[in-house]
Amino acid sequence: MSFSVLIPARLASTRLPNKPLADIGGKPMVVRVAERVARAGARGVWVAADDMATVQACEAHGVKALMTRRDHVSGSDRLAEACEQLGLDGGDVVVNVQGDEPLIDPTLVSACAQLLSDRPDCAVATAAHALTDAAEFANPNVVKVVCDQAGRALYFSRAPLPWWRDGSSAGAPALQPGQALRHIGLYAYRAGFLRRFPALSPAPIEQLESLEQLRVLWHGERIAVHVAAQAPAAGVDTPEDLERVRALWPGVASA
């Protein structure tokens, strides 16, 4: 099974300016991400950047980088351009890893790639893990996914789904053990679909929930879901997150 990894990196960030270049143990964060996912066995790892500072930082540390347009609306648009630059075939598997995930588990990356390779009925693969905390289940910032019997996504939502009718009281959501899945924002795509994706019209449910993956389902494509045994380590969104990762890094680097 052959696959590539693309890491979109956008320099502008409201909560953490210049996030891709934030130092973690002597190297920029996006370089740390690239080095970590290289352990997943991809045939190639590229950073898709929107500025030359990130490109130069990657190249200085032996990481391949592509310069993409700055006006892309989403990371998916940036990846579509990267696919074109790399000349990837339509059937090639491409894994999208966010540039703020320096603690990502490489086996999760390879699992998503393998799942998509094994599922010709799907254009995309993603991941999830079992939800066990009722507060997270009710939290709209925690995205839930409901799957069919073949492990394909039926729907993604910020709402507490599936709703346990007999276990909920007074309109309060309750967790039915083993039924709720939290979505993990990692995606594997077929390159041909990824190139088409930006041209697909936004879906009403996508705009309502503010979840871009719903566009895939709205247009009739299928998403396979890998259920991980445990929750992945959190990414870096804030200065506090960055300090947490910096404190953990010596142990991560030596593992």
XYZ file of C-alpha atoms in Angstrom:
255
model
C 0.000 0.000 0.000
C 1.445 3.315 -1.149
C 0.345 6.740 0.040
C 1.534 10.327 0.362
C 1.130 12.781 3.226
C 0.345 16.465 2.683
C 0.528 18.958 5.537
C -1.226 22.283 4.886
C 0.510 25.132 6.711
C -0.994 28.597 6.960
C 1.171 31.225 8.632
C -1.673 33.489 9.766
C -3.379 32.341 12.973
C -5.601 34.419 15.219
C -4.861 32.600 18.468
C -1.211 31.719 17.773
C 0.527 33.913 15.160
C 3.185 32.228 12.993
C 2.068 28.873 14.363
C 3.849 26.617 11.810
C 7.181 28.198 12.790
C 6.701 27.962 16.559
C 9.764 26.349 18.101
C 9.467 22.879 19.621
C 12.733 21.447 20.849
C 14.818 23.485 18.432
C 12.779 22.961 15.263
C 9.630 24.591 13.801
C 6.386 22.836 14.704
C 5.514 21.995 11.095
C 8.904 20.292 10.731
C 8.198 18.252 13.860
C 4.860 17.184 12.366
C 6.523 16.165 9.086
C 9.222 14.200 10.885
C 6.671 12.395 13.023
C 4.360 11.353 10.180
C 7.373 10.163 8.183
C 7.307 7.180 10.563
C 3.948 6.137 9.075
C 5.651 4.680 5.995
C 4.443 7.161 3.374
C 6.257 7.266 0.049
C 6.557 11.010 0.474
C 5.721 13.798 2.929
C 5.235 17.387 1.742
C 4.296 20.594 3.526
C 1.894 22.757 1.489
C 2.741 26.274 2.670
C 1.361 29.721 1.896
C 4.576 31.693 2.552
C 8.269 31.422 1.735
C 9.338 31.573 5.392
C 7.687 28.214 6.018
C 9.085 26.735 2.800
C 12.599 27.845 3.704
C 12.277 26.578 7.277
C 11.197 23.167 6.010
C 13.970 22.948 3.448
C 16.557 23.935 6.052
C 15.592 20.819 8.008
C 15.353 18.442 5.060
C 11.545 18.512 4.780
C 10.002 18.844 1.319
C 7.708 21.838 0.890
C 5.498 23.345 -1.807
C 4.558 27.004 -2.194
C 0.788 27.320 -2.710
C -1.496 30.302 -3.206
C -2.347 32.462 -0.217
C -6.008 32.985 -1.127
C -7.243 29.432 -0.562
C -10.450 29.319 1.464
C -9.673 26.011 3.159
C -6.954 23.459 3.722
C -8.663 21.160 1.225
C -8.260 23.776 -1.505
C -4.566 24.060 -0.641
C -4.155 20.287 -0.825
C -5.913 20.156 -4.193
C -3.342 22.597 -5.580
C -0.540 20.527 -4.039
C -1.885 17.402 -5.779
C -1.741 19.249 -9.085
C 1.814 20.434 -8.450
C 2.931 16.905 -7.597
C 1.106 15.373 -10.575
C -0.536 12.674 -8.443
C -2.705 10.105 -10.227
C -6.429 10.104 -9.514
C -6.302 6.841 -7.580
C -3.338 7.800 -5.392
C -4.068 7.916 -1.661
C -3.252 11.230 0.045
C -3.431 11.731 3.814
C -4.105 15.234 5.118
C -2.324 15.854 8.436
C -2.756 19.252 10.053
C 0.414 21.237 10.671
C -0.442 21.767 14.348
C -0.413 18.067 15.342
C 3.178 17.439 16.514
C 2.027 14.594 18.803
C 0.062 12.710 16.153
C 0.369 8.920 16.246
C 1.973 7.712 12.970
C 0.013 4.451 13.184
C -3.232 6.439 12.967
C -2.001 8.015 9.720
C -1.129 4.650 8.185
C -4.416 3.134 9.404
C -6.459 5.790 7.566
C -4.409 5.321 4.411
C -4.800 1.536 4.588
C -8.542 1.808 5.164
C -9.064 3.953 2.074
C -6.849 1.639 0.028
C -9.028 -1.281 1.144
C -12.337 0.492 0.441
C -12.829 1.189 -3.286
C -16.420 2.190 -2.480
C -15.194 5.269 -0.586
C -13.568 8.512 -1.744
C -12.391 9.513 1.724
C -11.359 7.836 4.979
C -11.223 9.417 8.417
C -10.991 8.349 12.062
C -12.963 8.385 15.288
C -12.802 7.016 18.819
C -15.394 6.000 21.401
C -16.852 8.766 23.545
C -17.099 7.980 27.247
C -17.589 11.426 28.786
C -21.128 12.822 28.921
C -19.916 16.429 29.002
C -17.941 15.922 25.779
C -20.953 14.211 24.219
C -23.032 17.335 24.894
C -20.266 19.773 23.851
C -20.911 21.333 20.396
C -17.153 21.757 19.919
C -16.821 17.970 19.981
C -17.842 16.602 16.580
C -19.677 13.286 16.570
C -19.964 10.786 13.720
C -22.618 8.106 13.187
C -21.695 5.113 10.994
C -23.516 2.380 9.093
C -22.885 -1.341 9.549
C -20.092 -1.228 6.944
C -18.166 1.430 8.876
C -19.089 4.326 6.586
C -20.128 7.717 7.906
C -23.850 8.429 7.832
C -23.582 11.895 9.374
C -21.293 14.228 11.292
C -22.739 16.647 13.814
C -21.978 18.969 16.682
C -25.179 17.728 18.304
C -25.151 14.748 20.711
C -25.741 11.846 18.308
C -27.001 9.192 18.377
C -29.698 10.337 20.790
C -30.453 7.710 23.454
C -34.202 8.198 23.757
C -34.776 5.911 26.744
C -31.669 6.989 28.601
C -32.141 10.740 28.284
C -34.307 12.636 30.700
C -35.775 16.129 30.727
C -34.236 16.781 27.321
C -30.681 16.163 28.564
C -28.461 13.968 26.372
C -27.137 10.737 27.829
C -24.443 8.414 26.585
C -25.368 4.876 25.668
C -22.159 2.908 26.302
C -20.248 2.027 23.153
C -22.553 3.898 20.782
C -21.148 7.432 20.421
C -18.037 8.212 18.377
C -15.961 11.381 18.467
C -14.591 12.393 15.081
C -10.831 12.793 14.689
C -9.920 15.411 12.069
C -7.579 13.257 10.016
C -8.440 12.482 6.380
C -7.219 10.234 3.606
C -8.419 11.097 0.094
C -8.138 9.696 -3.380
C -6.201 12.389 -5.218
C -8.751 12.594 -8.026
C -11.556 13.342 -5.579
C -9.413 15.835 -3.675
C -8.826 17.776 -6.890
C -12.597 17.816 -7.550
C -13.632 18.691 -4.030
C -13.103 22.487 -4.163
C -15.403 22.702 -7.192
C -18.294 21.013 -5.356
C -20.919 23.450 -4.150
C -21.082 23.928 -0.357
C -23.863 21.881 1.212
C -26.646 23.453 3.312
C -25.907 21.001 6.143
C -22.204 21.850 5.884
C -22.952 25.537 6.329
C -25.431 24.890 9.135
C -23.054 22.710 11.175
C -19.849 24.417 9.947
C -18.398 20.999 9.072
C -16.718 20.777 5.677
C -16.790 16.953 5.577
C -20.581 17.060 5.225
C -20.065 18.343 1.680
C -18.635 14.928 0.783
C -21.762 13.117 1.985
C -24.130 15.707 0.510
C -22.719 15.072 -2.958
C -23.160 11.318 -2.654
C -19.604 10.242 -1.881
C -18.774 7.861 0.958
C -16.409 8.236 3.900
C -14.921 5.174 5.603
C -14.283 5.551 9.337
C -11.406 3.937 11.230
C -12.265 3.536 14.915
C -9.136 4.047 16.995
C -8.653 2.334 20.334
C -8.051 5.632 22.119
C -8.242 9.378 21.718
C -5.257 11.031 20.012
C -3.128 13.659 21.713
C -4.497 17.184 21.387
C -3.123 19.571 18.779
C -1.779 23.102 19.228
C -4.287 25.952 18.966
C -3.201 28.347 21.710
C -0.019 29.547 23.455
C -1.004 27.305 26.375
C -1.187 24.283 24.058
C 2.266 25.123 22.728
C 3.760 25.226 26.216
C 2.131 21.878 27.024
C 3.699 20.247 23.971
C 7.096 21.826 24.658
C 7.013 20.338 28.167
C 6.160 16.902 26.779
C 8.542 16.988 23.847
C 11.719 15.486 25.369
C 9.777 12.301 26.126
C 8.043 12.279 22.732
C 11.305 12.763 20.830
C 12.987 9.869 22.621
C 10.047 7.455 22.224
